[in-house]
Amino acid sequence: MTAATFRALHHGRATGDPLVLPGPWDAASARVLADAGFPALATPSAGIAASLGYEDGATPPDEMFAAVARIVRAVSVPVSADVEGGYGLAPKELVERILETGAVGCNLEDSEGHATLKDPQRHADWLAEVRAEAGDALFINARVDTFLVGTGEPADALARARLYLAAGADCVYPLLAPPEVLPLLREGIEGPINMAAEPDRESVAELGRLGATRITFGPGMQRYAARTIGDLAAALRV
């Protein structure tokens, strides 16, 4: 599958009909989700970290890229990879590493260690370099972390989102933006918007109705699976 196929899934969508991208954390979960009929998948870095025994943000790059490659090999649908902040790699090497996994898209965040926001213009310039290296071969989902570690003001999210789209990002992802802010973001952003949902139908439906183009779940599915296994384990104890 190509980035063009994946990119096309984001466009021409009616309000209330978002692109729902489940988040596999290993090859087995990827197969289950693809077999359920989803047209594409989006890996969560935190979910993969948990599956490999690391804290969120602590997965060595080689292990993250290897995990993404295993997921891509396991399915026939497009896969986008959460590669956090790019692991300090130069744009050329980062793009090469992502494409080597077979992924057709990536998430790139604009905070350092989930603690400090990057300078927006410098980050936009870096995204432009990533786009230049990737050409059309990667769908770039630019995460906006102002609701995570910034002011939480919609105006700040809008300013960053516009910079990142102008730099060549295909989509913006205002992580942890409250649902009630989404209509304002939708009105001010001329491009696809990714929102994070809880892994339930009601959360997905609400975000779609409010204007989300694309919905992902972060590590929600991996954590749901872990809780389910915990419940099963508890029930098996005698």
mmCIF file of C-alpha atoms in Angstrom:
data_model
loop_
_atom_site.group_PDB
_atom_site.id
_atom_site.type_symbol
_atom_site.label_atom_id
_atom_site.label_comp_id
_atom_site.label_asym_id
_atom_site.label_seq_id
_atom_site.Cartn_x
_atom_site.Cartn_y
_atom_site.Cartn_z
ATOM 1 C CA MET A 1 0.000 0.000 0.000
ATOM 2 C CA THR A 2 1.197 3.506 -0.819
ATOM 3 C CA ALA A 3 1.068 6.836 0.949
ATOM 4 C CA ALA A 4 -1.257 8.038 -1.832
ATOM 5 C CA THR A 5 -3.762 5.336 -0.918
ATOM 6 C CA PHE A 6 -3.506 6.292 2.736
ATOM 7 C CA ARG A 7 -3.697 10.024 2.000
ATOM 8 C CA ALA A 8 -6.858 9.558 -0.049
ATOM 9 C CA LEU A 9 -8.617 8.036 2.959
ATOM 10 C CA HIS A 10 -8.404 11.416 4.711
ATOM 11 C CA HIS A 11 -10.095 13.502 2.020
ATOM 12 C CA GLY A 12 -13.679 13.929 0.904
ATOM 13 C CA ARG A 13 -15.024 12.704 4.218
ATOM 14 C CA ALA A 14 -18.401 13.995 5.383
ATOM 15 C CA THR A 15 -18.859 15.382 8.893
ATOM 16 C CA GLY A 16 -19.709 12.463 11.139
ATOM 17 C CA ASP A 17 -17.759 9.982 8.996
ATOM 18 C CA PRO A 18 -14.198 10.131 10.377
ATOM 19 C CA LEU A 19 -11.395 7.804 9.355
ATOM 20 C CA VAL A 20 -11.032 5.464 12.334
ATOM 21 C CA LEU A 21 -7.513 4.088 12.738
ATOM 22 C CA PRO A 22 -7.089 1.455 15.472
ATOM 23 C CA GLY A 23 -3.704 1.230 17.177
ATOM 24 C CA PRO A 24 -1.914 -2.128 17.038
ATOM 25 C CA TRP A 25 1.033 -2.681 19.337
ATOM 26 C CA ASP A 26 2.322 -5.934 17.810
ATOM 27 C CA ALA A 27 1.788 -8.174 14.787
ATOM 28 C CA ALA A 28 -0.956 -10.236 16.425
ATOM 29 C CA SER A 29 -3.076 -7.224 17.368
ATOM 30 C CA ALA A 30 -2.493 -5.757 13.890
ATOM 31 C CA ARG A 31 -3.898 -8.883 12.253
ATOM 32 C CA VAL A 32 -6.969 -8.827 14.490
ATOM 33 C CA LEU A 33 -7.682 -5.187 13.656
ATOM 34 C CA ALA A 34 -7.088 -5.594 9.925
ATOM 35 C CA ASP A 35 -9.290 -8.687 9.843
ATOM 36 C CA ALA A 36 -12.047 -6.610 11.480
ATOM 37 C CA GLY A 37 -12.183 -4.596 8.271
ATOM 38 C CA PHE A 38 -10.410 -1.341 9.099
ATOM 39 C CA PRO A 39 -8.848 0.234 5.978
ATOM 40 C CA ALA A 40 -5.635 1.315 7.732
ATOM 41 C CA LEU A 41 -3.895 1.235 11.112
ATOM 42 C CA ALA A 42 -1.868 3.687 13.206
ATOM 43 C CA THR A 43 0.664 2.419 15.731
ATOM 44 C CA PRO A 44 0.842 4.039 19.187
ATOM 45 C CA SER A 45 4.350 4.603 20.521
ATOM 46 C CA ALA A 46 3.166 4.208 24.119
ATOM 47 C CA GLY A 47 1.407 0.933 23.313
ATOM 48 C CA ILE A 48 4.477 -0.461 21.586
ATOM 49 C CA ALA A 49 6.652 0.724 24.473
ATOM 50 C CA ALA A 50 4.456 -1.176 26.938
ATOM 51 C CA SER A 51 4.557 -4.312 24.801
ATOM 52 C CA LEU A 52 8.358 -4.156 24.793
ATOM 53 C CA GLY A 53 8.689 -3.456 28.509
ATOM 54 C CA TYR A 54 9.565 0.259 28.327
ATOM 55 C CA GLU A 55 8.018 3.386 29.740
ATOM 56 C CA ASP A 56 6.380 5.708 27.238
ATOM 57 C CA GLY A 57 9.104 7.652 25.444
ATOM 58 C CA ALA A 58 11.911 5.295 26.480
ATOM 59 C CA THR A 59 11.858 2.792 23.599
ATOM 60 C CA PRO A 60 15.216 2.669 21.783
ATOM 61 C CA PRO A 61 14.725 3.770 18.163
ATOM 62 C CA ASP A 62 15.958 0.485 16.689
ATOM 63 C CA GLU A 63 13.380 -1.423 18.713
ATOM 64 C CA MET A 64 10.583 0.949 17.746
ATOM 65 C CA PHE A 65 11.379 0.719 14.044
ATOM 66 C CA ALA A 66 11.659 -3.076 14.291
ATOM 67 C CA ALA A 67 8.276 -3.295 16.018
ATOM 68 C CA VAL A 68 6.665 -1.131 13.341
ATOM 69 C CA ALA A 69 8.208 -3.303 10.615
ATOM 70 C CA ARG A 70 6.726 -6.447 12.184
ATOM 71 C CA ILE A 71 3.297 -4.818 12.264
ATOM 72 C CA VAL A 72 3.546 -3.711 8.638
ATOM 73 C CA ARG A 73 4.591 -7.202 7.520
ATOM 74 C CA ALA A 74 1.622 -8.748 9.307
ATOM 75 C CA VAL A 75 -1.106 -6.879 7.398
ATOM 76 C CA SER A 76 -2.053 -5.807 3.880
ATOM 77 C CA VAL A 77 -3.523 -2.410 4.842
ATOM 78 C CA PRO A 78 -1.563 0.866 5.141
ATOM 79 C CA VAL A 79 0.151 1.510 8.465
ATOM 80 C CA SER A 80 1.138 4.864 9.957
ATOM 81 C CA ALA A 81 3.840 4.835 12.627
ATOM 82 C CA ASP A 82 4.093 6.990 15.725
ATOM 83 C CA VAL A 83 7.800 7.826 15.824
ATOM 84 C CA GLU A 84 7.498 10.338 18.656
ATOM 85 C CA GLY A 85 9.812 13.312 18.142
ATOM 86 C CA GLY A 86 11.970 11.623 15.511
ATOM 87 C CA TYR A 87 14.618 10.314 17.945
ATOM 88 C CA GLY A 88 17.028 13.126 17.154
ATOM 89 C CA LEU A 89 17.592 11.789 13.645
ATOM 90 C CA ALA A 90 18.302 14.115 10.759
ATOM 91 C CA PRO A 91 15.316 14.356 8.387
ATOM 92 C CA LYS A 92 16.984 12.242 5.684
ATOM 93 C CA GLU A 93 17.806 9.393 8.052
ATOM 94 C CA LEU A 94 14.435 9.594 9.777
ATOM 95 C CA VAL A 95 12.565 9.310 6.497
ATOM 96 C CA GLU A 96 14.779 6.429 5.396
ATOM 97 C CA ARG A 97 14.202 4.553 8.656
ATOM 98 C CA ILE A 98 10.435 4.997 8.473
ATOM 99 C CA LEU A 99 10.230 3.923 4.834
ATOM 100 C CA GLU A 100 12.400 0.875 5.561
ATOM 101 C CA THR A 101 9.682 -0.371 7.929
ATOM 102 C CA GLY A 102 7.109 -0.229 5.149
ATOM 103 C CA ALA A 103 5.002 2.383 6.937
ATOM 104 C CA VAL A 104 3.332 4.986 4.727
ATOM 105 C CA GLY A 105 2.736 7.622 7.390
ATOM 106 C CA CYS A 106 4.127 8.952 10.655
ATOM 107 C CA ASN A 107 3.248 10.985 13.725
ATOM 108 C CA LEU A 108 5.776 13.654 14.717
ATOM 109 C CA GLU A 109 5.284 15.517 17.986
ATOM 110 C CA ASP A 110 6.245 19.078 18.862
ATOM 111 C CA SER A 111 7.223 18.598 22.500
ATOM 112 C CA GLU A 112 10.360 17.334 24.191
ATOM 113 C CA GLY A 113 9.824 14.472 26.601
ATOM 114 C CA HIS A 114 6.161 15.391 27.000
ATOM 115 C CA ALA A 115 7.388 18.294 29.104
ATOM 116 C CA THR A 116 8.459 21.256 26.961
ATOM 117 C CA LEU A 117 7.089 22.590 23.705
ATOM 118 C CA LYS A 118 9.483 23.048 20.814
ATOM 119 C CA ASP A 119 9.797 26.447 19.194
ATOM 120 C CA PRO A 120 6.973 26.411 16.623
ATOM 121 C CA GLN A 121 8.852 28.016 13.753
ATOM 122 C CA ARG A 122 11.931 25.817 14.193
ATOM 123 C CA HIS A 123 9.685 22.774 14.373
ATOM 124 C CA ALA A 124 7.838 23.879 11.238
ATOM 125 C CA ASP A 125 11.172 24.303 9.445
ATOM 126 C CA TRP A 126 12.171 20.787 10.539
ATOM 127 C CA LEU A 127 8.855 19.390 9.296
ATOM 128 C CA ALA A 128 9.486 21.101 5.968
ATOM 129 C CA GLU A 129 12.828 19.294 5.747
ATOM 130 C CA VAL A 130 11.148 15.980 6.518
ATOM 131 C CA ARG A 131 8.595 16.683 3.788
ATOM 132 C CA ALA A 132 11.333 17.589 1.325
ATOM 133 C CA GLU A 133 13.150 14.321 2.022
ATOM 134 C CA ALA A 134 9.979 12.221 1.893
ATOM 135 C CA GLY A 135 8.296 13.807 -1.096
ATOM 136 C CA ASP A 136 4.867 12.199 -1.379
ATOM 137 C CA ALA A 137 6.074 8.892 0.087
ATOM 138 C CA LEU A 138 4.967 9.690 3.657
ATOM 139 C CA PHE A 139 1.759 11.034 5.155
ATOM 140 C CA ILE A 140 2.900 13.385 7.932
ATOM 141 C CA ASN A 141 0.626 13.791 10.954
ATOM 142 C CA ALA A 142 1.978 16.725 12.967
ATOM 143 C CA ARG A 143 1.109 16.500 16.642
ATOM 144 C CA VAL A 144 0.302 19.754 18.440
ATOM 145 C CA ASP A 145 1.018 19.416 22.159
ATOM 146 C CA THR A 146 -0.254 22.732 23.470
ATOM 147 C CA PHE A 147 -3.063 20.982 25.357
ATOM 148 C CA LEU A 148 -0.575 18.504 26.829
ATOM 149 C CA VAL A 149 2.240 20.774 28.034
ATOM 150 C CA GLY A 150 1.373 24.245 26.775
ATOM 151 C CA THR A 151 -1.183 26.903 27.609
ATOM 152 C CA GLY A 152 -4.201 24.900 26.552
ATOM 153 C CA GLU A 153 -5.416 27.941 24.626
ATOM 154 C CA PRO A 154 -7.065 27.135 21.278
ATOM 155 C CA ALA A 155 -5.341 30.137 19.685
ATOM 156 C CA ASP A 156 -1.924 28.604 20.395
ATOM 157 C CA ALA A 157 -2.993 25.281 18.885
ATOM 158 C CA LEU A 158 -4.379 27.019 15.818
ATOM 159 C CA ALA A 159 -1.173 28.997 15.264
ATOM 160 C CA ARG A 160 0.986 25.884 15.428
ATOM 161 C CA ALA A 161 -1.391 23.842 13.289
ATOM 162 C CA ARG A 162 -1.339 26.443 10.530
ATOM 163 C CA LEU A 163 2.454 26.635 10.598
ATOM 164 C CA TYR A 164 2.791 22.862 10.355
ATOM 165 C CA LEU A 165 0.309 22.519 7.503
ATOM 166 C CA ALA A 166 2.089 25.318 5.630
ATOM 167 C CA ALA A 167 5.360 23.428 6.158
ATOM 168 C CA GLY A 168 3.952 20.371 4.409
ATOM 169 C CA ALA A 169 2.195 18.326 7.079
ATOM 170 C CA ASP A 170 -0.812 16.406 5.764
ATOM 171 C CA CYS A 171 -2.761 16.423 9.023
ATOM 172 C CA VAL A 172 -2.546 17.968 12.493
ATOM 173 C CA TYR A 173 -3.146 16.216 15.794
ATOM 174 C CA PRO A 174 -4.041 18.478 18.748
ATOM 175 C CA LEU A 175 -3.419 15.881 21.442
ATOM 176 C CA LEU A 176 -5.771 16.089 24.445
ATOM 177 C CA ALA A 177 -7.811 18.914 22.929
ATOM 178 C CA PRO A 178 -11.164 18.900 24.753
ATOM 179 C CA PRO A 179 -14.041 17.832 22.499
ATOM 180 C CA GLU A 180 -15.808 21.157 23.059
ATOM 181 C CA VAL A 181 -12.834 22.970 21.473
ATOM 182 C CA LEU A 182 -12.929 20.874 18.308
ATOM 183 C CA PRO A 183 -15.520 22.992 16.412
ATOM 184 C CA LEU A 184 -13.316 26.065 16.903
ATOM 185 C CA LEU A 185 -10.264 24.166 15.681
ATOM 186 C CA ARG A 186 -12.228 22.786 12.747
ATOM 187 C CA GLU A 187 -13.281 26.264 11.719
ATOM 188 C CA GLY A 188 -9.725 27.599 11.871
ATOM 189 C CA ILE A 189 -7.763 24.707 10.332
ATOM 190 C CA GLU A 190 -7.820 24.055 6.601
ATOM 191 C CA GLY A 191 -6.752 20.440 6.642
ATOM 192 C CA PRO A 192 -7.466 17.079 8.251
ATOM 193 C CA ILE A 193 -7.639 17.001 12.050
ATOM 194 C CA ASN A 194 -6.732 13.904 14.078
ATOM 195 C CA MET A 195 -8.386 13.516 17.470
ATOM 196 C CA ALA A 196 -7.776 10.878 20.122
ATOM 197 C CA ALA A 197 -10.785 8.909 21.321
ATOM 198 C CA GLU A 198 -11.501 6.428 24.031
ATOM 199 C CA PRO A 199 -11.930 2.945 22.554
ATOM 200 C CA ASP A 200 -15.710 3.052 22.514
ATOM 201 C CA ARG A 201 -18.347 3.836 19.896
ATOM 202 C CA GLU A 202 -19.778 6.844 21.753
ATOM 203 C CA SER A 203 -16.437 8.660 21.925
ATOM 204 C CA VAL A 204 -15.775 8.052 18.227
ATOM 205 C CA ALA A 205 -19.253 9.204 17.221
ATOM 206 C CA GLU A 206 -19.017 12.409 19.262
ATOM 207 C CA LEU A 207 -15.653 13.428 17.825
ATOM 208 C CA GLY A 208 -16.828 12.676 14.312
ATOM 209 C CA ARG A 209 -19.931 14.794 14.801
ATOM 210 C CA LEU A 210 -17.797 17.682 16.105
ATOM 211 C CA GLY A 211 -15.564 17.691 13.034
ATOM 212 C CA ALA A 212 -12.687 15.217 13.480
ATOM 213 C CA THR A 213 -11.361 13.940 10.158
ATOM 214 C CA ARG A 214 -9.425 11.085 11.657
ATOM 215 C CA ILE A 215 -9.615 9.288 14.982
ATOM 216 C CA THR A 216 -6.893 7.334 16.746
ATOM 217 C CA PHE A 217 -6.698 5.827 20.210
ATOM 218 C CA GLY A 218 -3.138 6.260 21.444
ATOM 219 C CA PRO A 219 -2.311 3.356 23.756
ATOM 220 C CA GLY A 220 -5.995 2.942 24.642
ATOM 221 C CA MET A 221 -6.456 -0.379 22.884
ATOM 222 C CA GLN A 222 -3.287 -1.908 24.318
ATOM 223 C CA ARG A 223 -4.321 -0.818 27.805
ATOM 224 C CA TYR A 224 -7.837 -2.164 27.279
ATOM 225 C CA ALA A 225 -6.369 -5.503 26.210
ATOM 226 C CA ALA A 226 -4.070 -5.564 29.241
ATOM 227 C CA ARG A 227 -6.997 -4.912 31.583
ATOM 228 C CA THR A 228 -9.003 -7.664 29.888
ATOM 229 C CA ILE A 229 -6.169 -10.136 30.317
ATOM 230 C CA GLY A 230 -5.870 -9.054 33.952
ATOM 231 C CA ASP A 231 -9.548 -9.757 34.487
ATOM 232 C CA LEU A 232 -9.169 -13.147 32.837
ATOM 233 C CA ALA A 233 -6.140 -13.958 34.965
ATOM 234 C CA ALA A 234 -8.005 -13.010 38.126
ATOM 235 C CA ALA A 235 -10.946 -15.195 37.140
ATOM 236 C CA LEU A 236 -8.632 -18.169 36.557
ATOM 237 C CA ARG A 237 -7.101 -18.022 39.997
ATOM 238 C CA VAL A 238 -8.347 -20.670 42.411
#
